[in-house]
Short mmCIF file of C-alpha atoms in Angstrom, two decimals:
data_model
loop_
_atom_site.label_atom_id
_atom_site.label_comp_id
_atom_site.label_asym_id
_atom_site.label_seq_id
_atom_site.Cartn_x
_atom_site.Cartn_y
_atom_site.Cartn_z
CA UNK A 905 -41.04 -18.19 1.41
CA UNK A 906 -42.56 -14.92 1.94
CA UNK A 907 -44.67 -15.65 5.57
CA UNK A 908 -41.14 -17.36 6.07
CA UNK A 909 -39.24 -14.76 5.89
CA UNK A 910 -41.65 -12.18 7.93
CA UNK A 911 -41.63 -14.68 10.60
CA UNK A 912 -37.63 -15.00 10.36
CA UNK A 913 -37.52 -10.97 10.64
CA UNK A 914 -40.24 -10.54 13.27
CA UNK A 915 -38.51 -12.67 15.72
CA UNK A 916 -34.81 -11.42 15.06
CA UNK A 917 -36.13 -8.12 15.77
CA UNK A 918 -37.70 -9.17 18.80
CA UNK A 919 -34.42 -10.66 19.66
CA UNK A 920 -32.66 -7.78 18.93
CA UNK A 921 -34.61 -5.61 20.69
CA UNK A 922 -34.93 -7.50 23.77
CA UNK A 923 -30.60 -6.87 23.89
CA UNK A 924 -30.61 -3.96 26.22
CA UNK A 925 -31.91 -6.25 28.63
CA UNK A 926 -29.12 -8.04 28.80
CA UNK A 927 -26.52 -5.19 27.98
CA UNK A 928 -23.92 -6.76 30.74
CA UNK A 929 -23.63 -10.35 29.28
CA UNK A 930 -24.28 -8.87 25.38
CA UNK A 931 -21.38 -5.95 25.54
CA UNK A 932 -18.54 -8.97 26.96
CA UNK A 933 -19.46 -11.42 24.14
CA UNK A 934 -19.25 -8.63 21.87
CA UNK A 935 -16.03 -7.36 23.47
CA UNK A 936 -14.23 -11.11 24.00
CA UNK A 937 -14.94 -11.33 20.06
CA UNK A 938 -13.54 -8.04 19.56
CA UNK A 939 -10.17 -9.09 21.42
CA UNK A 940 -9.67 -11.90 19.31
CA UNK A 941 -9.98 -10.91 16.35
CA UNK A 942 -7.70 -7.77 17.15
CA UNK A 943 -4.83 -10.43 18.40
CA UNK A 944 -5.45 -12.27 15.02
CA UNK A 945 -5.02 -9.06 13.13
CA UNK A 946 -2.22 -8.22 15.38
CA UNK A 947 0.04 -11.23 13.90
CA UNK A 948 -1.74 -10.85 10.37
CA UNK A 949 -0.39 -7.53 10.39
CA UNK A 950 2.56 -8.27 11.02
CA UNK A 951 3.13 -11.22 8.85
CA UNK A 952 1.74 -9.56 6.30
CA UNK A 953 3.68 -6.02 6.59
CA UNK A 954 7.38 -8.27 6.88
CA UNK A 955 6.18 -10.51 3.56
CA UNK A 956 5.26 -6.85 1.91
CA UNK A 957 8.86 -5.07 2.40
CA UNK A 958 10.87 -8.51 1.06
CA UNK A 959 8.04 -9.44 -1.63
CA UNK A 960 8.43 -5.39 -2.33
CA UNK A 961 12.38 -5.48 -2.76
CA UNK A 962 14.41 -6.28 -5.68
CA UNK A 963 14.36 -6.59 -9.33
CA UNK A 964 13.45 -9.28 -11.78
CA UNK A 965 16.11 -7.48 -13.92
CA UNK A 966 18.68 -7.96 -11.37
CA UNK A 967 20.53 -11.58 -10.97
CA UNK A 968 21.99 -12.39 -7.84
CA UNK A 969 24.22 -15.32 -7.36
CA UNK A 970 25.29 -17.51 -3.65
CA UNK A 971 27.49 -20.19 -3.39
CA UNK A 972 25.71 -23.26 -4.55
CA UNK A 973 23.50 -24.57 -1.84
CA UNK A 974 23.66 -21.34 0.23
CA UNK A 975 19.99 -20.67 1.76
CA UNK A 976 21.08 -16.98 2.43
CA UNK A 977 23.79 -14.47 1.63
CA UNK A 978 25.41 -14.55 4.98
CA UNK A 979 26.17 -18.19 4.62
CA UNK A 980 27.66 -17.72 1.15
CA UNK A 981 31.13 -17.15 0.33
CA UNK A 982 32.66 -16.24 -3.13
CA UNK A 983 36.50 -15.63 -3.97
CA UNK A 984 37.69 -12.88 -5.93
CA UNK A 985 38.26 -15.36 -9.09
CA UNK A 986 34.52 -16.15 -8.88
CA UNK A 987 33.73 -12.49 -9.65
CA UNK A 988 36.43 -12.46 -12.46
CA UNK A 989 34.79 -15.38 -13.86
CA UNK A 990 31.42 -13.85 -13.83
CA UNK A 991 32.26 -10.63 -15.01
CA UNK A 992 32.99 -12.14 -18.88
CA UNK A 993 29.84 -14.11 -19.04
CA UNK A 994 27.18 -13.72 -21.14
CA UNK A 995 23.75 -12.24 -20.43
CA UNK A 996 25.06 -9.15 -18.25
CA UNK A 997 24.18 -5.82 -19.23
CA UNK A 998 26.97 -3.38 -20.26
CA UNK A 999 27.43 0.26 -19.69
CA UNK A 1000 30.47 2.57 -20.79
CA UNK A 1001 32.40 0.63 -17.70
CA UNK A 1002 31.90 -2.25 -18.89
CA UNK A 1003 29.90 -5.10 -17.49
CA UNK A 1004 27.21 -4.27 -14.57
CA UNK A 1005 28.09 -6.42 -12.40
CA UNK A 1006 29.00 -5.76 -7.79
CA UNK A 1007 30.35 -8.19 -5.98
CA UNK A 1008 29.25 -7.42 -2.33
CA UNK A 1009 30.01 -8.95 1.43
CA UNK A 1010 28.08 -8.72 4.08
CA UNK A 1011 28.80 -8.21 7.35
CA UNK A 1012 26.48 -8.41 10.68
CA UNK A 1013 27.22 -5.03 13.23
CA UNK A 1014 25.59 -4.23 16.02
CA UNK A 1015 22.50 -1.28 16.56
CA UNK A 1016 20.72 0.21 19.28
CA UNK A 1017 17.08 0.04 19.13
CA UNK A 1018 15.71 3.55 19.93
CA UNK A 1019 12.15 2.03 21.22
CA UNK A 1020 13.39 -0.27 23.86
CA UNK A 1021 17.78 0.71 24.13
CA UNK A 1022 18.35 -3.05 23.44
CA UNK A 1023 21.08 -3.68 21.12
CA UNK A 1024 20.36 -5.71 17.49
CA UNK A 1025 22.01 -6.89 14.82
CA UNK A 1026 22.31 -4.51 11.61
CA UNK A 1027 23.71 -5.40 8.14
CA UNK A 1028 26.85 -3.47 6.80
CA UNK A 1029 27.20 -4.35 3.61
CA UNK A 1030 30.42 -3.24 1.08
CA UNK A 1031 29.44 -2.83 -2.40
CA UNK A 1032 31.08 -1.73 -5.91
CA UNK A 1033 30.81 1.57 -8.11
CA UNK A 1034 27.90 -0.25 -9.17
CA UNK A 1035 25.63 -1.62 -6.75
CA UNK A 1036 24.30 1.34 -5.52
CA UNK A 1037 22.58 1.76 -9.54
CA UNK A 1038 21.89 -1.67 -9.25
CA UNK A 1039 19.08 -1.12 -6.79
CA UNK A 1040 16.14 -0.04 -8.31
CA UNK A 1041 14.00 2.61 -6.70
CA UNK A 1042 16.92 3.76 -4.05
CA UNK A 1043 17.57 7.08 -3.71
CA UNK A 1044 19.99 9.57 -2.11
CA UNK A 1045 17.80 11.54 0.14
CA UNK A 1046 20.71 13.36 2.31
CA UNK A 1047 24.48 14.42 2.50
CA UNK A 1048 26.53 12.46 -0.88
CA UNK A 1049 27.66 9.23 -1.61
CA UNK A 1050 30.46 7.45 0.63
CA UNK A 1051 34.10 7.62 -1.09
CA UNK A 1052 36.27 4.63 -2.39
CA UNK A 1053 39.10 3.75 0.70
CA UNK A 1054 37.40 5.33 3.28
CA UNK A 1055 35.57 4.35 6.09
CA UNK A 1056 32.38 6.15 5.28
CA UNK A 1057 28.73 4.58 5.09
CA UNK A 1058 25.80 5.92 3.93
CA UNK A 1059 22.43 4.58 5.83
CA UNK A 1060 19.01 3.50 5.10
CA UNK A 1061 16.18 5.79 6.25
CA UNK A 1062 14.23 2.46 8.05
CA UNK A 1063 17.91 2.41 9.78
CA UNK A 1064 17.60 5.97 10.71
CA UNK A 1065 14.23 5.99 12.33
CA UNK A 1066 14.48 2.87 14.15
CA UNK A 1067 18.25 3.01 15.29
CA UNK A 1068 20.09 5.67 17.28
CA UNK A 1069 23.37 6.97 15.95
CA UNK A 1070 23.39 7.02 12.87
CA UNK A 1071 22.39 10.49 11.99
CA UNK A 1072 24.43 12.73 9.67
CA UNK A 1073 27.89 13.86 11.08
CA UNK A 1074 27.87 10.97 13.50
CA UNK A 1075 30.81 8.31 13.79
CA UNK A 1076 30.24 4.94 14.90
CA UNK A 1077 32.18 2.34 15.70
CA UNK A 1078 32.40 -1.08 14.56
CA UNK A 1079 35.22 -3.95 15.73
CA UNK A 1080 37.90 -0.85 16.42
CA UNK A 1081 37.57 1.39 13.64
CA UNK A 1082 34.91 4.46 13.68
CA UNK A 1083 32.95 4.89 10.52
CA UNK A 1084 31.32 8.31 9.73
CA UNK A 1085 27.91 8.80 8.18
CA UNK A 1086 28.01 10.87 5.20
CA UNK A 1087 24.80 10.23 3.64
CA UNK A 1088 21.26 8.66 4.09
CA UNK A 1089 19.19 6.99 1.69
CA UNK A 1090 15.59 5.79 1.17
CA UNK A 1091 14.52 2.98 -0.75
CA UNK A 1092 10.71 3.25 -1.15
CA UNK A 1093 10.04 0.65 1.70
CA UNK A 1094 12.20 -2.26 0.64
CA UNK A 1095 14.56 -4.13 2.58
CA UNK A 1096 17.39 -1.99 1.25
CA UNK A 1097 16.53 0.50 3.30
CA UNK A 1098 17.44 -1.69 6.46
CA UNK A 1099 20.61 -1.41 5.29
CA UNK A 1100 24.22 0.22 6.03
CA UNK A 1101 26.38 0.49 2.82
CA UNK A 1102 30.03 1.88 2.23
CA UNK A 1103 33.03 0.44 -0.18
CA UNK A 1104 33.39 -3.37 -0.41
CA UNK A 1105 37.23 -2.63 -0.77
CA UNK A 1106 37.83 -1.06 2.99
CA UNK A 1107 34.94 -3.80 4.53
CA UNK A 1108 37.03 -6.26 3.18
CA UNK A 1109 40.17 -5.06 4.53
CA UNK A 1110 39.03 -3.78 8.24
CA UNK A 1111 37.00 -7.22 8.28
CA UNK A 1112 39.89 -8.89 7.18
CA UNK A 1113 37.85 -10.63 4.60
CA UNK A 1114 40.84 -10.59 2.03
CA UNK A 1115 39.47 -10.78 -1.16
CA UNK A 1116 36.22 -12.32 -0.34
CA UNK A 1117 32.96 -11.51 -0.75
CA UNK A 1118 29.32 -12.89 -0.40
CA UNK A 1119 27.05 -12.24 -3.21
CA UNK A 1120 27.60 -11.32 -7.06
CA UNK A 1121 24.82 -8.53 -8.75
CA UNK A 1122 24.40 -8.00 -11.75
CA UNK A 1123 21.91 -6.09 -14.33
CA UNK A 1124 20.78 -8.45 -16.74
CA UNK A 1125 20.70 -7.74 -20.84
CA UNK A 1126 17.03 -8.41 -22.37
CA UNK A 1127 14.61 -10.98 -21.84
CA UNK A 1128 17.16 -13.91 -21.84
CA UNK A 1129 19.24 -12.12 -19.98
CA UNK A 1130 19.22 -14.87 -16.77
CA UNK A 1131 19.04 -17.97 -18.95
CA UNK A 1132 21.91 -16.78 -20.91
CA UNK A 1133 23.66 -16.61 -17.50
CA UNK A 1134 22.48 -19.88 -15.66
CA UNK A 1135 23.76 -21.83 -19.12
CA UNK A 1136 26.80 -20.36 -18.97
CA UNK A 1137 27.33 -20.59 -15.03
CA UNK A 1138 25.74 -24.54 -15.63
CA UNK A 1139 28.79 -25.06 -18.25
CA UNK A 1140 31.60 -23.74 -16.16
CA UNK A 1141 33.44 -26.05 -13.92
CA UNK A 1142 35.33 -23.69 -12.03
CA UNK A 1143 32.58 -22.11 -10.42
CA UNK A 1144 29.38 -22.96 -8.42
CA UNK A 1145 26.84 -21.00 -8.02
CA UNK A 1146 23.03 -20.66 -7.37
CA UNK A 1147 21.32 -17.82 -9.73
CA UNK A 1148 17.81 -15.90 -9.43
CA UNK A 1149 16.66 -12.99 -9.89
CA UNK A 1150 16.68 -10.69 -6.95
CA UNK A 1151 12.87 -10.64 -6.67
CA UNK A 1152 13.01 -14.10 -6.66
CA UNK A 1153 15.44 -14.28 -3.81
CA UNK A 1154 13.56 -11.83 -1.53
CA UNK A 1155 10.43 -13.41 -2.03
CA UNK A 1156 11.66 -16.60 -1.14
CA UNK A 1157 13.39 -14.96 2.25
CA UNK A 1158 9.77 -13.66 3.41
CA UNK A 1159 8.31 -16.87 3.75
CA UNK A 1160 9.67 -17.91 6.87
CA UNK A 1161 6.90 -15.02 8.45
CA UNK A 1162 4.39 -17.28 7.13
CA UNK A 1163 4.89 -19.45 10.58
CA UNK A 1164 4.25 -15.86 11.93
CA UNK A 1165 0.48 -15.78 10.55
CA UNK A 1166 0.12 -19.75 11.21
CA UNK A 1167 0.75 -18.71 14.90
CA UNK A 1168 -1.97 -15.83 15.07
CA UNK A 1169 -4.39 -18.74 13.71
CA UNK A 1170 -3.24 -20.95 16.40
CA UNK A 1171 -3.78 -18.10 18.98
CA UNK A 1172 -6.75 -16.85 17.68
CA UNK A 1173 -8.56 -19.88 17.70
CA UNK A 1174 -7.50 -20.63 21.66
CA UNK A 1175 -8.99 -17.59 22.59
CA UNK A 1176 -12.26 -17.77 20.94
CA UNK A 1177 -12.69 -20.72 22.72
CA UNK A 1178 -13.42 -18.22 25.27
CA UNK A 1179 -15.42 -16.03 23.08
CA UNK A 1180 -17.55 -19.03 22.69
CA UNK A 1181 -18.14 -19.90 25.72
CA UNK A 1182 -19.43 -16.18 26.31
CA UNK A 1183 -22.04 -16.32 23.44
CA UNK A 1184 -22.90 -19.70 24.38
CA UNK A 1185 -23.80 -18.41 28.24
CA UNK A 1186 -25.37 -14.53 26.50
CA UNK A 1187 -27.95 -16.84 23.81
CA UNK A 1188 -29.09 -19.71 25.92
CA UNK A 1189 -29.71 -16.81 28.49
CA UNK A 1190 -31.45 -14.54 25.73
CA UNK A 1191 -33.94 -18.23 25.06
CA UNK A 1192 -34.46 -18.39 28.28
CA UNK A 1193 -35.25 -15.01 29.05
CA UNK A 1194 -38.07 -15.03 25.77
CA UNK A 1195 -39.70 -18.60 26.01
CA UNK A 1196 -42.13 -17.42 26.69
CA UNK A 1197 -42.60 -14.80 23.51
CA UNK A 1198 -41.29 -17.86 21.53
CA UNK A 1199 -43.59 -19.79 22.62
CA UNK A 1200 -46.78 -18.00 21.59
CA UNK A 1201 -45.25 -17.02 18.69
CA UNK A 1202 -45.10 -20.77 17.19
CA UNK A 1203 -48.45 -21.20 19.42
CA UNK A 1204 -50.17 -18.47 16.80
CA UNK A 1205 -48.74 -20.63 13.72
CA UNK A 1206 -44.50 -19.10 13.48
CA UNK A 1207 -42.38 -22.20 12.29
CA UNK A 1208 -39.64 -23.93 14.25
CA UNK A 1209 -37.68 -22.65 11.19
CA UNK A 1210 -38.33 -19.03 12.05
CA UNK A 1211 -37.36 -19.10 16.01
CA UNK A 1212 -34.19 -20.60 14.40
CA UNK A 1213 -33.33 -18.11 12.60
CA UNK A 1214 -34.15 -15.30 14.06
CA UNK A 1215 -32.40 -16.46 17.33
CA UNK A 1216 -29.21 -17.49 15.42
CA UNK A 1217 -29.69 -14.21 14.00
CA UNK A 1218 -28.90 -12.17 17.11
CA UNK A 1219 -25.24 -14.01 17.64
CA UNK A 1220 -24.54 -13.18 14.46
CA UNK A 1221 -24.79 -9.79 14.50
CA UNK A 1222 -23.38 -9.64 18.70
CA UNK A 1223 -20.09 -11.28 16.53
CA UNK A 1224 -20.25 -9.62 13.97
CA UNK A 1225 -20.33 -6.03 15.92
CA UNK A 1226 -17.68 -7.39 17.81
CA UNK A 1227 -15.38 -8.41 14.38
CA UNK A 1228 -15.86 -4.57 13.09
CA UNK A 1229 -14.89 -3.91 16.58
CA UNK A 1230 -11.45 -6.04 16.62
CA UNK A 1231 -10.68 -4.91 12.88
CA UNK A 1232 -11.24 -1.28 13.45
CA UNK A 1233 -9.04 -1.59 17.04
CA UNK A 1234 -6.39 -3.66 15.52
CA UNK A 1235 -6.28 -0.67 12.52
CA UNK A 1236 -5.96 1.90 14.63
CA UNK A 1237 -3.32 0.44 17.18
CA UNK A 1238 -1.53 -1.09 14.67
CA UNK A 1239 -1.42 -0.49 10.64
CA UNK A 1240 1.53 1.25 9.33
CA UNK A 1241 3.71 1.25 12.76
CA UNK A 1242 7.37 0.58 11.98
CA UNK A 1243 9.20 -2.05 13.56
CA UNK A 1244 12.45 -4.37 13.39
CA UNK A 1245 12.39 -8.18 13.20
CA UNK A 1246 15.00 -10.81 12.44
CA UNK A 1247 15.14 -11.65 9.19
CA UNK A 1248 16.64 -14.31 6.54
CA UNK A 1249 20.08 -13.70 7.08
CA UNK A 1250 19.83 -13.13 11.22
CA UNK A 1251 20.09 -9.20 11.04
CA UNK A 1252 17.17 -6.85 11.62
CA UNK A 1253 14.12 -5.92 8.81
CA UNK A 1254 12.56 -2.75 9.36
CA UNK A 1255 8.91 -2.96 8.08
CA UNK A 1256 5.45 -1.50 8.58
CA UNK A 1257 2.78 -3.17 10.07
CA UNK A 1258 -0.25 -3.88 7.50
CA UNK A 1259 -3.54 -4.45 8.30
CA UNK A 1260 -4.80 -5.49 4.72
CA UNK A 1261 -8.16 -5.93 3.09
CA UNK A 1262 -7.75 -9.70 3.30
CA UNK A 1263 -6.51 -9.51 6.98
CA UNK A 1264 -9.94 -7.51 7.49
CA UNK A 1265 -11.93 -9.83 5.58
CA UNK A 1266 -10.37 -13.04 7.86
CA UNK A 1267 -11.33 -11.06 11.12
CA UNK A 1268 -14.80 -10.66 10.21
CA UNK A 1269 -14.88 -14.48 8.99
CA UNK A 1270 -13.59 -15.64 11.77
CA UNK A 1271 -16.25 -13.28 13.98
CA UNK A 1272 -19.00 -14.70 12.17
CA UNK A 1273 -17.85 -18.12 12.76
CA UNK A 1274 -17.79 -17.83 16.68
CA UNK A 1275 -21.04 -16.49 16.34
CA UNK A 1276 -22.19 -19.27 14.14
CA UNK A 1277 -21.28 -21.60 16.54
CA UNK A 1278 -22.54 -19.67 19.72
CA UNK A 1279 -25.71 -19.13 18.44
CA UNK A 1280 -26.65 -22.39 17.16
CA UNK A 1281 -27.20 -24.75 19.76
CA UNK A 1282 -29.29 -22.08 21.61
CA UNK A 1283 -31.38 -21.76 18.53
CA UNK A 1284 -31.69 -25.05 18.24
CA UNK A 1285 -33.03 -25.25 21.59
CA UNK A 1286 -35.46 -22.05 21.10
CA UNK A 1287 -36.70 -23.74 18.01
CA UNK A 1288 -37.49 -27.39 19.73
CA UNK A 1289 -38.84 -26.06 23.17
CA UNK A 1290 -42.10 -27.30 23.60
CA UNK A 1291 -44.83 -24.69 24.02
CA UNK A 1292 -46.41 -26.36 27.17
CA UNK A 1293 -43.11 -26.23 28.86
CA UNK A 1294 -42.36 -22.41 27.67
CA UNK A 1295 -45.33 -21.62 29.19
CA UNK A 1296 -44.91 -23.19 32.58
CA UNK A 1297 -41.71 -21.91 32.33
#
């Protein structure tokens, strides 16, 4: 194993060596690997940064409740008996009000993208005294809190940064009535903060929702908290409703991003077709280029085994520069910048972009892989070529 191995790393770094040589052909494998794994990272990135802001949002002591069979809230719809109902069941927290418990409707308004002046659609969404608590890890971060009857909204930060017109101060106008912004909140990167909210009571009358709404919160009380509920909701004819915990629902909203990643895959794997190709041409052009050193190398006793290796060798680390490459590209141009997508309920997400350790890791794999393959037939060919024929060669 030892003489093995001495042979393996004599003729990699003869390989290796011999790359300035061929510096044109070596840099464009190295770059067309770099490209594709940046565009895999790209949609990675992405994928992953949507799945991290719903995955991120909501509580598991929260409940939320749809209209049976609803997928989402905006195609629920709940009458104001249904929140009656609820509000005497067991398993919901109490506080000096009473139960803790917002019935909410939501309502799709329209937003003007500051990046590209395209308009989008933007959630307004009317919630009670309580909701607002009911959000873990949401904070006022400007101005106050919007006032009963009135047609004030307080706004997300993610709203604020990607949307124009909704600073402090400002009025905007939805349908034919103007809404002023008297606060702004932040809520720690979840989708809350994509948000507009203001008093279910006026959204439901200048929507002329009556007394509708969309969705039912409420904070549950202890560990059977939600099971206490669901029995209770299960036994009651007069309603029907689907109940999870809010983590549950926001987690289940992210995975139709998963398509998103699928896609990058997809993409990926078309390009390094071409990647392929170019450290297919760069190593049978590298053998060619040293049959001759091969050659009397195995003629003075080195194993097939070892021109093998040590040829394979120099794809591998041509694809593997060019992976680091890609990852570090795709990191720069991309981790942490804040866009809007649609999401679940056909309104804009704002989320970061998030190139992760595992989106790193799948870059590199998929670097190695194209180099795998580039390399090996070439070796294979390095390691069978007969040393007559080297020679005359």
């Amino acid at each position: 194993m030892g003489p093995l191995f001495a042979q393996i790393v004599a003729v990699g770094r003869m390989n290796l060596l011999s790359l300035p040589s061929r510096l044109g052909s070596s840099i464009t494998t190295l770059l067309a690997v770099a490209i594709v794994v940046t565009v895999l990272l790209a949609f990675m990135a992405m994928g992953e940064g949507f799945q991290k802001t719903m995955e991120g949002s909501g509580s598991d002591n929260v409940a939320i409740m749809l209209r049976g069979g609803s997928q989402a809230e905006l195609n629920s719809g709940l009458g104001g008996d249904v929140l009656n109902i609820v509000s005497s069941a067991p398993g919901i927290a109490q506080d000096e009000n009473g139960p803790i418990i917002s019935g909410e409707l939501y309502v799709v308004v329209d937003g003007t993208k500051r990046s590209s002046q395209t308009e989008a659609n933007l959630p307004l969404r009317g919630i009670r005294t309580a909701g607002f608590a009911l959000r873990e890890n949401i904070t006022l971060i400007e101005g106050r809190m919007f006032e009963e009857g009135t047609t004030e909204i307080i706004v997300g930060s993610s709203v604020l940064s990607q949307f124009e017109g909704f600073e402090m101060g400002k009025a905007v106008k939805f349908g034919t009535t103007a809404w002023t912004v008297v606060g702004v909140f932040d809520a720690g990167g979840s989708v809350f903060g994509s948000e507009l909210l203001t008093d279910v009571r006026t959204l439901q009358t200048q929507f002329n929702r009556g007394n509708s709404y969309q969705s039912i919160r409420v904070r549950l009380a202890g560990d059977n908290g939600l099971q206490t509920l669901k029995d209770f909701i299960a036994n009651e004819p007069r309603i029907n409703l689907d109940v999870m915990t809010e983590k549950a629902y926001y987690s289940d909203q992210s995975r139709g991003m998963a398509s998103l990643i699928y896609m990058g895959w997809g993409l990926a794997i078309l390009m390094a077709m071409g990647a392929l190709a170019g450290a297919l041409n760069t190593m049978y052009t590298s053998v060619e280029s040293k049959a001759v050193e091969i050659a009397t190398l195995r003629a003075i006793g080195f194993k097939t085994t070892a021109a093998f290796v040590g040829t394979l060798m120099e794809s591998l680390v041509l694809a593997a520069l060019g992976g680091i490459l890609g990852t570090l590209i795709a990191y720069v141009l991309f981790d942490g910048i804040s866009t809007s997508t649609m999401g679940g309920s056909f309104t804009q997400v704002v989320f970061d972009f998030n190139v992760s350790v595992g989106a790193f890791k799948s870059g590199v794999t998929l670097a190695l892989v194209i180099g795998f393959i580039g390399g090996f037939f070439p070796a294979l060919r390095a390691a069978r070529l007969p040393v007559v024929v080297a020679f005359k060669t």
